[in-house]
CSV table of C-alpha atoms and ligand atoms in Angstrom, one decimal:
chain,number,residue,atom,x,y,z
A,1,MET,CA,12.7,-22.2,-9.0
A,2,ASN,CA,12.6,-21.5,-5.1
A,3,VAL,CA,10.8,-18.2,-4.2
A,4,LEU,CA,10.8,-16.5,-0.8
A,5,VAL,CA,8.1,-13.9,-0.1
A,6,VAL,CA,8.5,-11.7,3.2
A,7,GLY,CA,5.7,-10.9,5.0
A,8,GLY,CA,2.2,-12.5,6.5
A,9,GLY,CA,-0.7,-9.8,5.5
A,10,ALA,CA,-3.3,-9.9,3.0
A,11,ARG,CA,-1.0,-8.3,0.6
A,12,GLU,CA,1.6,-10.9,1.1
A,13,HIS,CA,-1.1,-14.0,0.5
A,14,ALA,CA,-1.9,-12.3,-2.4
A,15,ILE,CA,1.7,-12.0,-3.6
A,16,CYS,CA,2.1,-15.7,-2.6
A,17,SER,CA,-0.9,-16.5,-4.6
A,18,ALA,CA,0.8,-14.9,-7.6
A,19,VAL,CA,3.6,-16.9,-7.2
A,20,LYS,CA,2.0,-20.1,-7.0
A,21,ARG,CA,0.4,-19.9,-10.3
A,22,ASN,CA,3.5,-19.9,-11.6
A,23,GLU,CA,4.6,-22.8,-10.1
A,24,ALA,CA,7.4,-22.0,-8.1
A,25,ARG,CA,8.5,-23.7,-4.6
A,26,LEU,CA,7.0,-20.8,-2.3
A,27,TYR,CA,8.8,-20.1,0.9
A,28,SER,CA,7.8,-17.6,3.4
A,29,VAL,CA,8.8,-15.5,6.4
A,30,MET,CA,6.4,-14.2,8.3
A,31,LYS,CA,5.8,-13.1,11.9
A,32,ASN,CA,2.0,-14.2,12.0
A,33,LEU,CA,0.6,-17.5,11.1
A,34,ASN,CA,-1.6,-16.4,7.9
A,35,PRO,CA,-3.1,-19.5,7.3
A,36,GLY,CA,-3.8,-18.7,3.5
A,37,ILE,CA,-0.1,-18.6,3.1
A,38,LYS,CA,0.5,-21.4,5.4
A,39,LYS,CA,-1.8,-23.6,2.9
A,40,ILE,CA,0.1,-23.0,-0.1
A,41,ALA,CA,3.6,-22.6,0.9
A,42,TYR,CA,6.2,-25.5,0.8
A,43,ASP,CA,7.9,-24.3,3.9
A,44,PHE,CA,7.5,-21.4,6.1
A,45,PHE,CA,9.3,-19.4,8.9
A,46,LEU,CA,7.5,-17.8,11.8
A,47,HIS,CA,10.1,-15.1,12.6
A,48,ASN,CA,10.3,-11.4,12.8
A,49,GLU,CA,10.5,-10.3,9.5
A,50,THR,CA,13.2,-7.5,10.1
A,51,ASP,CA,15.7,-9.9,11.7
A,52,ILE,CA,17.7,-9.7,8.7
A,53,GLU,CA,20.5,-12.0,9.8
A,54,LYS,CA,17.8,-15.0,10.3
A,55,VAL,CA,15.8,-14.4,7.3
A,56,VAL,CA,19.1,-14.4,5.4
A,57,GLU,CA,20.2,-17.6,6.9
A,58,TYR,CA,16.9,-19.2,6.2
A,59,ALA,CA,17.0,-17.9,2.7
A,60,SER,CA,20.4,-19.3,2.3
A,61,LYS,CA,19.4,-22.7,3.6
A,62,ASN,CA,16.6,-22.9,1.6
A,63,LYS,CA,18.6,-22.2,-1.8
A,64,ILE,CA,16.1,-19.3,-2.5
A,65,GLU,CA,16.9,-17.9,-6.1
A,66,LEU,CA,14.5,-14.9,-5.8
A,67,ALA,CA,12.6,-13.1,-3.2
A,68,ILE,CA,10.0,-10.4,-2.9
A,69,ILE,CA,9.4,-8.4,0.2
A,70,GLY,CA,5.9,-7.1,1.2
A,71,PRO,CA,6.4,-4.8,3.7
A,72,GLU,CA,8.3,-1.8,4.3
A,73,SER,CA,10.3,-2.3,7.6
A,74,PRO,CA,12.6,-5.2,6.0
A,75,GLU,CA,13.6,-3.1,3.3
A,76,GLU,CA,14.5,-0.2,5.8
A,77,ALA,CA,16.1,-2.6,7.9
A,78,GLY,CA,18.6,-3.8,4.7
A,79,LEU,CA,17.1,-7.0,3.8
A,80,THR,CA,17.3,-6.6,0.3
A,81,ASN,CA,21.1,-5.4,0.6
A,82,ALA,CA,21.9,-8.5,2.6
A,83,LEU,CA,20.0,-10.7,0.5
A,84,GLN,CA,21.8,-9.4,-2.5
A,85,LYS,CA,25.1,-9.9,-1.0
A,86,LYS,CA,24.3,-13.8,-0.8
A,87,GLU,CA,23.7,-13.5,-4.8
A,88,ILE,CA,19.9,-13.8,-4.3
A,89,MET,CA,17.6,-11.9,-6.7
A,90,VAL,CA,15.3,-9.3,-5.2
A,91,ALA,CA,12.5,-7.7,-6.7
A,92,SER,CA,12.1,-5.2,-3.9
A,93,PRO,CA,14.5,-2.3,-3.3
A,94,THR,CA,17.4,-1.8,-1.5
A,95,LYS,CA,17.5,0.5,1.8
A,96,GLU,CA,18.9,3.3,-0.2
A,97,ALA,CA,16.2,3.2,-2.9
A,98,ALA,CA,13.5,2.4,-0.3
A,99,GLU,CA,14.4,5.8,1.3
A,100,ILE,CA,11.8,7.3,-1.0
A,101,GLU,CA,9.0,5.8,1.4
A,102,THR,CA,10.9,5.5,4.8
A,103,ASN,CA,12.0,9.4,4.6
A,104,LYS,CA,9.1,11.7,3.6
A,105,GLU,CA,11.7,14.9,3.3
A,106,PHE,CA,14.1,12.7,1.2
A,107,MET,CA,11.4,12.3,-1.1
A,108,ARG,CA,9.9,16.1,-1.0
A,109,LYS,CA,13.5,17.1,-1.7
A,110,LEU,CA,14.1,14.7,-4.6
A,111,MET,CA,11.3,15.9,-6.3
A,112,GLU,CA,12.1,19.8,-5.7
A,113,LYS,CA,15.9,19.0,-6.9
A,114,TYR,CA,14.9,17.5,-10.3
A,115,GLY,CA,12.0,19.8,-10.9
A,116,ILE,CA,9.4,16.9,-10.9
A,117,ARG,CA,6.0,18.0,-11.3
A,118,GLY,CA,3.1,17.1,-8.6
A,119,GLY,CA,4.5,18.6,-5.9
A,120,ILE,CA,3.3,20.5,-3.0
A,121,LYS,CA,4.6,23.2,-0.6
A,122,ASN,CA,6.6,21.8,2.4
A,123,LYS,CA,9.0,21.9,4.8
A,124,ALA,CA,11.1,20.2,7.3
A,125,PHE,CA,11.9,21.3,10.9
A,126,SER,CA,13.8,20.5,14.1
A,127,ASN,CA,12.9,23.8,15.4
A,128,ILE,CA,9.4,24.2,16.9
A,129,GLN,CA,9.5,27.9,16.6
A,130,HIS,CA,10.6,27.8,12.8
A,131,ALA,CA,7.8,25.3,12.4
A,132,LYS,CA,5.0,27.3,13.8
A,133,GLU,CA,6.2,30.4,11.5
A,134,PHE,CA,5.7,28.1,8.5
A,135,ILE,CA,2.2,26.8,10.1
A,136,GLU,CA,0.9,30.1,10.3
A,137,MET,CA,2.2,31.3,6.9
A,138,LEU,CA,0.1,28.3,5.4
A,139,ASP,CA,-2.9,29.7,7.7
A,140,GLY,CA,-2.9,26.1,9.5
A,141,ASN,CA,-4.2,24.4,6.2
A,142,VAL,CA,-1.4,22.0,7.0
A,143,VAL,CA,-0.8,18.4,7.0
A,144,ILE,CA,1.5,17.2,10.1
A,145,LYS,CA,3.8,14.3,9.0
A,146,PRO,CA,6.6,12.2,11.1
A,147,ILE,CA,9.6,11.9,8.8
A,148,GLY,CA,10.0,8.1,9.4
A,149,LEU,CA,8.0,5.2,9.3
A,150,THR,CA,4.7,5.2,11.7
A,151,GLY,CA,2.9,2.2,10.2
A,152,GLY,CA,0.3,4.5,8.4
A,153,LYS,CA,-1.0,6.1,11.8
A,154,GLY,CA,1.3,9.3,12.3
A,155,VAL,CA,0.1,11.8,9.9
A,156,ARG,CA,-2.5,14.5,11.2
A,157,VAL,CA,-4.5,16.7,8.7
A,158,ALA,CA,-6.2,19.9,9.6
A,159,GLY,CA,-9.7,19.7,9.5
A,160,ASP,CA,-9.8,16.1,10.5
A,161,HIS,CA,-7.3,16.0,13.4
A,162,PHE,CA,-7.0,19.5,14.7
A,163,ASP,CA,-8.9,22.8,13.7
A,164,THR,CA,-6.6,25.3,14.9
A,165,ILE,CA,-3.0,26.5,14.4
A,166,GLU,CA,-2.2,25.8,17.8
A,167,GLY,CA,-3.5,22.1,17.5
A,168,ALA,CA,-1.2,21.5,14.5
A,169,VAL,CA,1.8,23.2,16.3
A,170,SER,CA,1.0,21.0,19.4
A,171,TYR,CA,1.3,17.8,17.2
A,172,ALA,CA,4.7,19.0,15.6
A,173,GLU,CA,6.1,19.9,18.7
A,174,ASP,CA,5.4,16.3,19.9
A,175,ILE,CA,6.9,14.7,17.0
A,176,ILE,CA,9.8,16.6,17.5
A,177,ASN,CA,10.1,15.9,21.2
A,178,LYS,CA,9.4,12.6,21.3
A,179,GLY,CA,10.9,11.6,18.2
A,180,ILE,CA,7.7,10.1,16.4
A,181,GLY,CA,8.7,8.0,13.5
A,182,GLY,CA,12.2,7.8,14.4
A,183,ARG,CA,13.6,11.5,14.1
A,184,HIS,CA,13.1,14.8,15.8
A,185,ARG,CA,12.1,16.2,13.3
A,186,VAL,CA,8.8,16.7,11.6
A,187,LEU,CA,7.4,17.5,7.8
A,188,ILE,CA,4.9,20.3,7.2
A,189,GLU,CA,2.6,20.0,4.0
A,190,GLU,CA,0.0,22.3,2.6
A,191,LYS,CA,-3.4,20.4,2.7
A,192,VAL,CA,-4.4,19.7,-0.8
A,193,VAL,CA,-8.0,18.9,-1.6
A,194,GLY,CA,-9.3,16.1,-4.3
A,195,GLU,CA,-9.9,12.5,-4.6
A,196,GLU,CA,-6.8,10.2,-3.9
A,197,PHE,CA,-6.0,7.4,-6.3
A,198,THR,CA,-3.2,4.9,-5.8
A,199,LEU,CA,-1.0,4.1,-8.9
A,200,GLN,CA,1.6,1.0,-8.7
A,201,ALA,CA,3.8,0.1,-11.4
A,202,PHE,CA,6.6,-2.4,-12.0
A,203,CYS,CA,10.1,-0.7,-12.1
A,204,ASP,CA,13.1,-2.8,-13.3
A,205,GLY,CA,15.6,0.5,-12.3
A,206,ASN,CA,15.2,2.0,-15.4
A,207,SER,CA,11.4,2.3,-16.7
A,208,ILE,CA,8.1,1.8,-14.8
A,209,TYR,CA,5.1,-0.1,-16.3
A,210,PRO,CA,2.1,1.0,-14.6
A,211,MET,CA,-0.6,-1.0,-13.5
A,212,PRO,CA,-4.7,-0.2,-13.4
A,213,ALA,CA,-5.2,2.7,-10.8
A,214,VAL,CA,-7.0,1.6,-7.7
A,215,GLN,CA,-9.1,3.8,-5.2
A,216,ASP,CA,-8.4,2.9,-1.4
A,217,HIS,CA,-10.6,4.0,1.6
A,218,LYS,CA,-8.4,4.7,4.7
A,219,ARG,CA,-11.4,6.3,6.8
A,220,LEU,CA,-12.9,3.4,9.1
A,221,LEU,CA,-16.4,4.4,8.8
A,222,PRO,CA,-19.0,4.4,5.8
A,223,GLY,CA,-19.3,8.0,4.0
A,224,ASP,CA,-15.4,8.6,4.8
A,225,MET,CA,-16.1,9.5,8.4
A,226,GLY,CA,-13.6,8.3,11.5
A,227,PRO,CA,-9.8,7.8,12.0
A,228,ASN,CA,-7.5,7.0,9.4
A,229,THR,CA,-6.8,3.0,9.0
A,230,GLY,CA,-4.3,1.0,7.2
A,231,GLY,CA,-7.2,0.9,4.5
A,232,MET,CA,-10.8,-0.4,4.7
A,233,GLY,CA,-11.0,-1.6,0.9
A,234,SER,CA,-10.5,-0.7,-2.5
A,235,TYR,CA,-11.7,-0.8,-6.2
A,236,SER,CA,-10.6,-0.6,-9.6
A,237,HIS,CA,-12.2,-0.3,-13.2
A,238,LYS,CA,-11.7,-2.5,-16.3
A,239,SER,CA,-10.6,0.7,-18.4
A,240,GLY,CA,-7.5,1.1,-15.9
A,241,LEU,CA,-8.9,4.4,-14.8
A,242,LEU,CA,-11.0,5.1,-12.3
A,243,PRO,CA,-14.6,6.7,-13.1
A,244,PHE,CA,-13.2,10.2,-11.8
A,245,MET,CA,-10.1,9.8,-13.6
A,246,SER,CA,-9.3,11.2,-17.1
A,247,ALA,CA,-6.4,9.3,-19.2
A,248,ASP,CA,-4.3,12.6,-19.2
A,249,ASP,CA,-4.5,12.5,-15.1
A,250,TYR,CA,-3.4,8.6,-15.4
A,251,GLU,CA,-0.7,9.5,-17.9
A,252,GLU,CA,0.6,12.2,-15.4
A,253,ALA,CA,0.9,10.3,-12.6
A,254,ALA,CA,2.7,7.6,-14.5
A,255,THR,CA,5.2,10.5,-15.7
A,256,ILE,CA,5.6,11.6,-12.3
A,257,LEU,CA,6.6,8.3,-11.1
A,258,GLN,CA,8.7,7.8,-13.8
A,259,LYS,CA,10.7,11.1,-13.2
A,260,ILE,CA,10.8,10.0,-9.8
A,261,VAL,CA,12.6,6.7,-10.6
A,262,ASP,CA,15.0,8.4,-13.0
A,263,ALA,CA,15.8,11.1,-10.0
A,264,LEU,CA,16.8,8.2,-7.9
A,265,LYS,CA,18.8,6.6,-10.7
A,266,SER,CA,20.6,10.0,-11.1
A,267,GLU,CA,21.6,9.7,-7.3
A,268,GLY,CA,22.8,6.5,-7.4
A,269,ARG,CA,19.7,4.8,-6.0
A,270,ILE,CA,18.8,2.1,-8.5
A,271,TYR,CA,15.0,1.4,-8.1
A,272,LYS,CA,14.1,-2.4,-8.7
A,273,GLY,CA,10.4,-3.5,-7.7
A,274,VAL,CA,7.2,-2.4,-7.5
A,275,ILE,CA,6.7,1.3,-6.7
A,276,TYR,CA,3.3,2.9,-5.6
A,277,GLY,CA,2.4,6.3,-6.1
A,278,GLN,CA,-0.3,7.8,-3.6
A,279,PHE,CA,-2.0,10.7,-5.7
A,280,MET,CA,-4.6,13.5,-4.8
A,281,LEU,CA,-6.6,14.3,-7.9
A,282,THR,CA,-6.6,18.0,-7.5
A,283,GLY,CA,-8.6,20.9,-9.9
A,284,GLU,CA,-4.9,21.3,-11.0
A,285,GLY,CA,-3.9,17.7,-11.8
A,286,PRO,CA,-2.7,14.7,-9.5
A,287,LYS,CA,-0.3,15.5,-6.5
A,288,ILE,CA,2.0,13.4,-4.9
A,289,ILE,CA,0.8,12.5,-1.2
A,290,GLU,CA,3.1,9.6,-0.6
A,291,VAL,CA,5.3,7.1,-2.3
A,292,ASN,CA,5.8,3.6,-1.3
A,293,ALA,CA,8.6,1.3,-1.8
A,294,ARG,CA,6.1,-1.8,-2.2
A,295,PHE,CA,2.8,-3.0,-3.4
A,296,GLY,CA,-0.3,-1.5,-1.6
A,297,ASP,CA,-2.4,-3.1,1.0
A,298,PRO,CA,-5.5,-3.4,0.0
A,299,GLU,CA,-4.5,-2.4,-3.5
A,300,ALA,CA,-2.1,-5.3,-4.4
A,301,MET,CA,-5.3,-7.8,-3.9
A,302,ASN,CA,-7.1,-5.5,-6.7
A,303,ILE,CA,-4.3,-5.8,-8.8
A,304,LEU,CA,-2.4,-9.2,-8.7
A,305,PRO,CA,-5.5,-11.4,-9.7
A,306,LEU,CA,-5.8,-9.8,-13.1
A,307,LEU,CA,-2.1,-10.2,-14.1
A,308,LYS,CA,-2.2,-12.4,-17.0
A,309,GLY,CA,1.6,-12.4,-17.1
A,310,ASN,CA,3.7,-14.9,-15.3
A,311,PHE,CA,4.7,-12.9,-11.9
A,312,VAL,CA,7.9,-14.8,-11.3
A,313,GLU,CA,9.0,-13.9,-14.5
A,314,ILE,CA,8.1,-10.3,-14.1
A,315,SER,CA,9.7,-10.1,-10.6
A,316,MET,CA,12.9,-11.9,-11.9
A,317,LYS,CA,13.2,-9.1,-15.0
A,318,MET,CA,12.5,-6.3,-12.5
A,319,ALA,CA,15.3,-7.7,-10.4
A,320,SER,CA,17.9,-8.4,-13.2
A,321,GLY,CA,16.8,-5.0,-15.1
A,322,ASN,CA,15.4,-6.0,-18.2
A,323,LEU,CA,11.6,-6.1,-18.0
A,324,ARG,CA,9.7,-5.5,-20.8
A,325,SER,CA,6.3,-4.5,-21.5
A,326,LYS,CA,5.4,-7.8,-23.5
A,327,TYR,CA,5.8,-9.8,-20.0
A,328,ILE,CA,2.9,-7.5,-18.4
A,329,ASP,CA,-0.8,-8.1,-19.6
A,330,PHE,CA,-4.1,-7.5,-17.4
A,331,ILE,CA,-7.3,-9.1,-17.5
A,332,ASN,CA,-9.8,-6.3,-18.4
A,333,LYS,CA,-12.1,-6.6,-15.6
A,334,SER,CA,-13.3,-4.5,-12.6
A,335,THR,CA,-12.7,-5.3,-9.0
A,336,VAL,CA,-14.0,-4.7,-5.3
A,337,CYS,CA,-12.0,-5.3,-1.9
A,338,LYS,CA,-13.2,-5.3,1.1
A,339,TYR,CA,-11.8,-5.7,4.6
A,340,ALA,CA,-13.3,-7.6,7.3
A,341,VAL,CA,-11.4,-6.2,10.6
A,342,PRO,CA,-12.1,-7.1,14.4
A,343,GLU,CA,-15.0,-5.1,15.9
A,344,GLY,CA,-13.3,-1.8,17.3
A,345,TYR,CA,-10.7,-1.7,14.9
A,346,GLY,CA,-8.7,1.7,14.9
A,347,ILE,CA,-10.3,2.6,18.4
A,348,ASN,CA,-10.1,-0.5,20.5
A,349,PRO,CA,-9.9,-3.7,18.5
A,350,LYS,CA,-11.4,-6.9,20.2
A,351,GLU,CA,-8.6,-9.5,20.0
A,352,GLY,CA,-9.0,-13.3,20.2
A,353,GLU,CA,-12.5,-13.2,18.7
A,354,LYS,CA,-13.0,-16.6,16.9
A,355,ILE,CA,-14.4,-16.4,13.1
A,356,GLU,CA,-15.7,-18.6,11.1
A,357,VAL,CA,-14.6,-18.6,7.3
A,358,ASP,CA,-16.6,-20.8,5.0
A,359,GLU,CA,-13.9,-20.8,2.4
A,360,GLU,CA,-16.0,-23.1,0.1
A,361,GLY,CA,-18.8,-21.0,0.4
A,362,ILE,CA,-16.8,-18.0,-0.6
A,363,LYS,CA,-15.2,-19.4,-3.5
A,364,LYS,CA,-18.8,-20.9,-4.8
A,365,SER,CA,-20.1,-17.2,-4.5
A,366,GLY,CA,-17.0,-16.4,-7.1
A,367,GLY,CA,-15.4,-14.3,-4.3
A,368,ILE,CA,-11.5,-14.6,-3.6
A,369,LEU,CA,-10.3,-14.6,-0.1
A,370,PHE,CA,-7.3,-13.4,1.1
A,371,TYR,CA,-6.2,-13.8,4.9
A,372,ALA,CA,-4.7,-10.9,7.0
A,373,SER,CA,-3.5,-11.0,10.5
A,374,VAL,CA,-5.5,-13.5,12.3
A,375,ASN,CA,-4.0,-16.4,14.3
A,376,GLU,CA,-5.0,-20.0,13.5
A,377,LYS,CA,-5.4,-22.3,16.6
A,378,ASP,CA,-6.2,-25.7,16.3
A,379,GLY,CA,-7.6,-25.2,13.0
A,380,LYS,CA,-9.8,-22.3,14.2
A,381,ILE,CA,-9.5,-18.6,13.1
A,382,TYR,CA,-9.1,-15.6,15.7
A,383,THR,CA,-8.7,-12.1,15.3
A,384,THR,CA,-5.6,-9.9,16.1
A,385,LYS,CA,-5.6,-6.1,16.8
A,386,SER,CA,-5.5,-5.5,13.1
A,387,ARG,CA,-7.4,-6.3,9.8
A,388,SER,CA,-8.3,-10.0,9.8
A,389,LEU,CA,-9.1,-11.2,6.0
A,390,ALA,CA,-10.5,-9.4,2.8
A,391,VAL,CA,-12.6,-10.8,-0.3
A,392,VAL,CA,-12.3,-9.6,-3.7
A,393,GLY,CA,-15.1,-9.5,-6.2
A,394,ILE,CA,-14.2,-9.3,-10.0
A,395,SER,CA,-16.5,-8.8,-12.9
A,396,ASP,CA,-16.9,-6.4,-16.0
A,397,GLU,CA,-18.5,-3.6,-13.9
A,398,ILE,CA,-17.9,-2.2,-10.5
A,399,GLU,CA,-21.2,-2.9,-9.3
A,400,ASP,CA,-21.2,-6.5,-10.3
A,401,ALA,CA,-17.8,-6.9,-8.8
A,402,GLU,CA,-19.2,-5.2,-5.5
A,403,LYS,CA,-22.1,-7.5,-5.1
A,404,ILE,CA,-19.5,-10.6,-5.7
A,405,CYS,CA,-17.5,-9.3,-2.8
A,406,GLU,CA,-20.5,-9.0,-0.8
A,407,ALA,CA,-21.6,-12.5,-1.5
A,408,GLY,CA,-18.4,-13.7,-0.5
A,409,LEU,CA,-18.3,-11.7,2.8
A,410,ARG,CA,-21.6,-13.3,3.8
A,411,HIS,CA,-19.4,-16.4,4.2
A,412,ILE,CA,-17.8,-14.8,7.0
A,413,LYS,CA,-19.3,-15.5,10.7
A,414,GLY,CA,-18.1,-13.4,13.9
A,415,ASN,CA,-17.5,-10.0,15.3
A,416,VAL,CA,-16.3,-8.4,12.8
A,417,PHE,CA,-16.8,-5.0,10.9
A,418,ILE,CA,-17.1,-4.2,7.2
A,419,ARG,CA,-17.3,-1.0,5.3
A,420,HIS,CA,-20.4,-1.8,3.1
A,421,ASP,CA,-20.4,1.3,0.9
A,422,ILE,CA,-16.9,0.7,-0.9
A,423,GLY,CA,-17.5,0.4,-4.6
A,424,LYS,CA,-21.4,0.9,-4.2
A,425,LYS,CA,-22.8,3.3,-6.8
A,426,GLU,CA,-23.4,6.1,-4.5
A,427,THR,CA,-19.9,6.1,-3.1
A,428,ILE,CA,-18.6,6.0,-6.4
A,429,GLU,CA,-21.0,9.2,-7.7
A,430,LYS,CA,-20.0,11.1,-5.0
A,431,ARG,CA,-16.2,11.4,-5.9
A,432,ILE,CA,-17.1,12.0,-9.4
A,433,LYS,CA,-19.5,15.0,-8.4
A,434,HIS,CA,-16.2,16.1,-6.2
A,435,ILE,CA,-14.0,16.1,-9.2
A,436,GLU,CA,-16.5,18.0,-10.9
A,437,MET,CA,-16.8,20.5,-8.8
A,438,LEU,CA,-13.2,20.9,-8.2
A,439,ARG,CA,-12.6,21.4,-12.1
A,440,GLY,CA,-15.5,23.7,-12.3
A,441,ILE,CA,-17.6,21.2,-14.5
B,501,LIG,P1,0.0,9.1,4.4
B,501,LIG,O1,0.3,8.4,5.5
B,501,LIG,O2,1.4,9.8,3.8
B,501,LIG,O3,-0.6,8.4,3.3
B,501,LIG,O4,-0.9,9.9,5.0
B,501,LIG,C1,-2.4,9.8,5.8
B,501,LIG,C2,-3.7,10.4,4.6
B,501,LIG,O5,-3.5,11.7,5.1
B,501,LIG,C3,-3.2,10.1,3.3
B,501,LIG,O6,-3.9,8.8,2.6
B,501,LIG,C4,-4.2,11.6,2.8
B,501,LIG,O7,-5.7,11.4,2.9
B,501,LIG,C5,-4.0,12.4,4.0
B,501,LIG,N1,-3.0,13.4,3.7
B,501,LIG,C6,-1.9,13.3,3.3
B,501,LIG,N2,-1.1,14.2,2.9
B,501,LIG,C7,-1.8,15.3,2.5
B,501,LIG,C8,-1.7,16.3,2.1
B,501,LIG,N3,-0.7,16.9,1.7
B,501,LIG,N4,-2.8,16.9,1.7
B,501,LIG,C9,-3.9,16.6,2.3
B,501,LIG,N5,-4.1,15.2,2.6
B,501,LIG,C10,-3.0,14.6,3.3
B,502,LIG,N1,-2.8,1.7,0.8
B,502,LIG,C1,-2.1,2.1,1.7
B,502,LIG,C2,-0.7,1.5,1.8
B,502,LIG,O1,-0.4,0.4,1.5
B,502,LIG,O2,0.2,2.1,2.1
């Protein structure tokens, strides 16, 4: 079967590897030359992923039967809809269903309209005076968000990015005036406190089939300090839960995602593809922070290597609306994933630096390598401004998976930065204590 994967990051490298395991003929459209994808693809097209016309032309020319879209922007641009018009199966949501990610106001309103649990106080404004009143009502304990996509960099949080009501109002004003995120409108949310976790699920338009939970680390520096990034690394546990989470928390999060899918269906927006819930586990249970219409990056790298089922078959069943749990099975192991990023990433990243990647050494150490935004020139690897590559370790316990991950990372030489605290015992114990404190245990 000819399968097209759109996107050239580490998440897409993980998706491509999962496709390849099932002996499909792999095609790729990517805007950067990912050396890992290049190596395993039958053919690739180096091009802007949101140029719908050209991507559809490439898919038609190569008789693609199934397409999987990694990032959110091509979904927003209507790639799924356009491929479907050519009768190509697509295991990713349409533009309308993907609005659950691309329009944060729509997501919050949908949850309210259908009375879905896990919501938080929020309101959207185009008028700064009204926004200011709402910020004051919440005592400045707010999170300020553009409505549309900003590549994970538009959200500002009280206590992290501003400390006063004036600071919050000033950023809200910026969003309205400059149209940050594509709209002259701002979403103000109450700030909730807890531990974040990710729950991803396969969805065929009707039912969700949740995967093991993952915790990502958004902050640049050890101890969760520094600016927010696209994600520095993540881990999962063999139980499918996280060390600070109960089975009830997991079930509650899955129920919330299922209800969101049901609500989308009632609105005539059938959701097919992977759905991603970003939750905050609070003292009162899981609350929705955001919903994404795709796999997470790095979270896809934790989960896809554990999948025992046939990913191509699962994707076909998502696209055709008849997925069943018998197709889905995961290896019961723990995982740790860490990104290597260019020195200065998140502030002033060093672009064009050569990094040496000993692929054989990583393999021998038991780690799995996924390339991200690097450039390959004459067989050598160079950094861009974004994350460079990730290594995943898999073992029974998180501690051992972390050691494998680190052993793999030792085979990378160059000017890169890694958050070595991810998956370490002390980091995880801190999370457990945090939740115990919030729950009054
Ligand atoms: P997002 O881009 O929506 O994932 O937001 C980036 C980060 O901001 C999240 O990972 C959270 O750490 C934080 N955040 C977003 N919304 C809230 C909220 N309502 N309360 C507390 N933290 C939040
Ligand atoms: N890990 C965060 C994201 O994929 O949006």
